[in-house]
Amino acid sequence: MAIIYIDNQPFEANSDNNLLHECLSLGFDLPYFCWHPALHSVGACRQCAVTQYKDENDQRGRIVMACMTPAADGTRIALKDEQSGAFRKTIIEWLMLNHPHDCPVCEEGGECHLQDMTVMTGHSFRRTRFPKRTFRNQNLGPCVGHEMNRCITCYRCVRFYQEYAGGRDLEAFGVHDNVYFGRREDGTLQSEFSGNLAEVCPTGVFTDKTLGERYTRKWDLRATPSICHHCSLGCNISPGERYGELRRIVNRYNHDVNGYFICDRGRYGYQFVNSPARIRQSHFEGDPLDHDDALARLATLTVEPRRLVGVGSPRASLEANFALRTLVGPERFSQGMTRKEAALVDKAVSALTGAARLPSVKETEQADAVLVLGEDVSNTAPRLALALRQTVRRKSYEISRQLGVDYWHDESVRSVGTHFQSPFFVATVAATRLDDIAIDPIRLSPPDVARLGFAVAHAINADAPAVPDLDDAARAAADRIAAVLKEAERPLVVSGTGCGDAAVIDAAANIAAALAAANPEAMLSMVVPECNSVGAHLAGGSDIETALDALGKGDADTLVILENDLFRRLDAATLTAALDTAAYVIVLDSLENDMTRAADLVLATGTFAEADGTLVNNEGRAQRFFRLFEPEIDIRAGWDWLRGALRANGRDEARGWHHLDQLTIACAQALPQLAGIEQAAVASDYRVAGMKAVREPARYSGRTAMLADRTVHEPKPPEDPDSALSYSMEGYQGAVPGSIQSFFWAPGWNSNQQAVNKFQDEIAGTLAAGGSGRRLFEPDGGRHFADAIPAGFTPRDGEWLAVPLHHVFGSEELSRHAPALQARAPAAHVVLNAEDAERLGLAEGAAVEVRMDGGECRLPLRTERELPAGVIGVLGEPAFSARLPAAVSLREAPA
C-alpha cells in the first residue's frame, strides 16, 4: 500500500493502480471519458486532469492526467485547485464544440455520462457560434442505433469492440477532429457483444434500438435484480419495465460472473416476454379459463398423486421444480432432461466436483494457458468466451511488469502483446469465433477430440490411461499441449456438453485431474445446456424417457409438464405415442409451442419478468431472480400454480409455503445437495432503516402519471411479500446487498456503468454492500481418471457422423422469439466438409435429407473446409440435434 495526498489529505492507495482508479475508489468525483475499468488507460480525452506537486513545498505544480499517472507512494495531487479545474472545464468545452444541443430528444438523456461530466466540471455556457461538424449515420442492424454527431472521440467503442471483444467490423476512420466510428458500409454489427456499445459509449452515439422502438427515459423505468435465462452462466441483469411491458435489459454488475458486460443474447433476448406467442390466459381443451377456474381444474386433475407423472425443466426455477416434485412425489418426478442430456450434465457436474479448482467467469480471465476441448464456447456460453479472450493477454502483462510498465497502461501492454501472447488451444468439431486467438486450431470428430484429450492427460500424468492406436499427428499435438499446460501457473481446461459426447467431458476431467496432481491452481470449467441444468440435476429425479414409460405401463394417467417443450428433446413420433397413453396432459408454460398445443390443460405461467425463483449456474452458484412487475391476473409463477393445487387438495407439505422464502427453505431441507440456496439472496424481511429496497428511482413519474387518462387518484402500489423489494420509489435508495440491488445510481452519476463505481469497495472490485449468489459445491480433490477411451473415428461409405452445431442467436429456445435476434439468426441448415460435398456432387445451398433411427430432417447444405471428413453438422433442428452425435445417412433431397 502507498500513501497519497489528495488536496493535502493523506489516503491509503494501491500503488499498482493509477491515480484515477484510486481517486474513484476513495469516493472522489473526478471526471473521465476514455478510461474504463475493464479497458484501462489510453489518455485520449484529457478530462481527468489533476495538479501534481513535487512535495509539500511545491506551490505551482503541473497538470497530469490521473489515468496515466501511477498512484506511487508520496504522490501529492489537487483535485479542487483552480489550475486543474480550469483545464478540465476547457477540455470539455472543446469536446462540446461539435456536440449537438439535443439532450431533450437524445435517447441517452438522463443516463448520459457526458451530461454528468459536463455538470461536474462546471461547464454550462457555450461560446461557439460556428456550424457544427456533421456525419451520416449508419444502419448497424436491429439491435444497435447510431447517431455519430454526438461523438466526443473517446475511442471507447472501438477499444471494446476490437481489442476486448475481438470484433472486426467496427473501426475508426479519419483523423484529427474528423474521426468517424462505424463500419465500412451499412450492415448489422457481427459481434455477439455489440449491444455493450450502448453502455460503453459515454454519449448517445450507440443506443439500444429495441428500447428506441418503445422508448422510456431511465428514470421512468422500474427495475429489478434478475438473472439471464439464456445460457448456463447466470449473468446478472437489470430489466426495465414501463406500462407492464419489458422495455430493455442492461448489465447488472457482478464481480464474479459477468462484470461490466453481457452478450447480445442476454441483452436483446428479453423480447420473448412481449411476444405474441405469450400465453396470457389458461385454457382447457381449447376453452379459456380464468385464474380461479384454471386452479380448480388443476386441483381436480391432480388430486390423486399416485396417478401423476411430473416432468420438470432445466429452464424453470428450483422452487417450481421442487413444487412439482412435491405434487407428484419424488419417485414420479423427472428432472426434465432426456436420458442422454441428463448423463452429460451428470458427468459435467461430477467433473466440477473433482480435483481441479472451479473458477468463476472472472477467475477464468487470470488463466495463463487454456485448452478448449470440444465446446463452441462463443455460441453456447458467450460471456465465458469473452473472458477467455482476455486470457491471451496474461503473457503481455507478465512481460510488461518485468519491463516496469504498469498493467493499466493499455497501449504499451498491447504493444508488448503483439509479440507475446499466452497459449490458447482449441480442439473442436467446427470453426469457432475464438480461432483467431488460438494456436493452430484443431478440427476433429467428437471421438477424436476425446482421444486427443485423453492423450493430453496421459502426457501430463502417466497415471492417466494411455490412448491406443493414436496417430503421430495427434500424439504430437497432445505432447505440445501437455507441455504448455504443465508449465503454466494457472492452466485452464474448458469443455462441456455442446458436442453431445460424454467421452469429451471425461477427457477434460482427466486433463484437469492430471494437472491438479502437481498444480493446485489448475482450473476446470464446464458449459451445460440451460440456465438451470445444474439445478435440475441437483434436484434429482428420473429422465424424461423413464417418466413417459410410466405412462405407457399404465402406472399413471396424468402428465404434468413444467416449462418444457418436450418436442425439442424427443422425436415427434415417440413423444406423440407416449402422450396418447395419457388421460390428461397438463402444461405450465409462458409461450405457445408444440407441447402446449398437444396439452389438455394449459396454465399461463409467468416469465422471469413476472416470477421469482432460484437458478444454479454452470459453476454451481445459486442466484435469485425477482419479478419485475405484477403479472396479469390470469398469469402466475409456475411454483404458485403448483402451490395452489397442493393447498386446494389439502396437502400438508404446502401448508407453510406462504412466501417464496418458505418454499426455498423447504426445498433446501428436503434436498441436502441444495443446502444453502436460501442464502443466494437476502430474505424477504430484510430492511435498511425499516425500509425495503426500491425498484423505482427517486425521479420516477409513476402511478398517477401513467393512469392520468383514467383517474387522478393515486393507486396503491402492488405488495410483494416474496422479496425485500418495494414496487415504488418509496424505500431505501442507497447501496443494498447485490442480490437486491435493482439499479445503480448516485448523485451526479446517472450512467449505469459509471454509477456502479459508487457501489464498489474499490473500482472493479466486489460490491461494498455484499455480492449475490452462493456456490453450492466445491471440488473435493479426488483424482479419479476415467478410462473409457473411444475408438478413433473412421469415415464410412454411405454413413456419416452427425454432430450438433450451435449458434448464439437461434439455438436457445426463449430468445428465438425475440425479433431483434431472429433477424441475426441463421436459417436451419446442415454443414458438410467441402471436399465431401464436391465428391457427392452436392452444391452449396442444395437441399439434403439426413436420416437416422427415429427421425429425419431436410435442410439446405452449407460447406466448410475445416469440418472433418465424414462428419455432418446440424444447426437449427432441436429435436433432431438433441439425439446427436449419431450415425446417419445422407442424400440429396428429391425435388
mmCIF file of C-alpha atoms in Angstrom, residues 160 240 298 429 461 569 573 674 688 747:
data_model
loop_
_atom_site.group_PDB
_atom_site.id
_atom_site.type_symbol
_atom_site.label_atom_id
_atom_site.label_comp_id
_atom_site.label_asym_id
_atom_site.label_seq_id
_atom_site.Cartn_x
_atom_site.Cartn_y
_atom_site.Cartn_z
ATOM 1 C CA PHE A 160 -14.095 -2.503 -26.515
ATOM 2 C CA GLY A 240 -36.553 -2.246 -17.086
ATOM 3 C CA LEU A 298 -55.594 -28.240 -11.938
ATOM 4 C CA VAL A 429 -15.556 -30.185 -34.462
ATOM 5 C CA ASN A 461 0.498 -37.572 -15.769
ATOM 6 C CA ARG A 569 -35.954 -33.013 -26.868
ATOM 7 C CA ALA A 573 -43.496 -39.835 -33.238
ATOM 8 C CA LEU A 674 -29.289 -27.862 -2.406
ATOM 9 C CA VAL A 688 -32.500 -0.956 5.840
ATOM 10 C CA PRO A 747 -25.934 11.845 -7.152
#
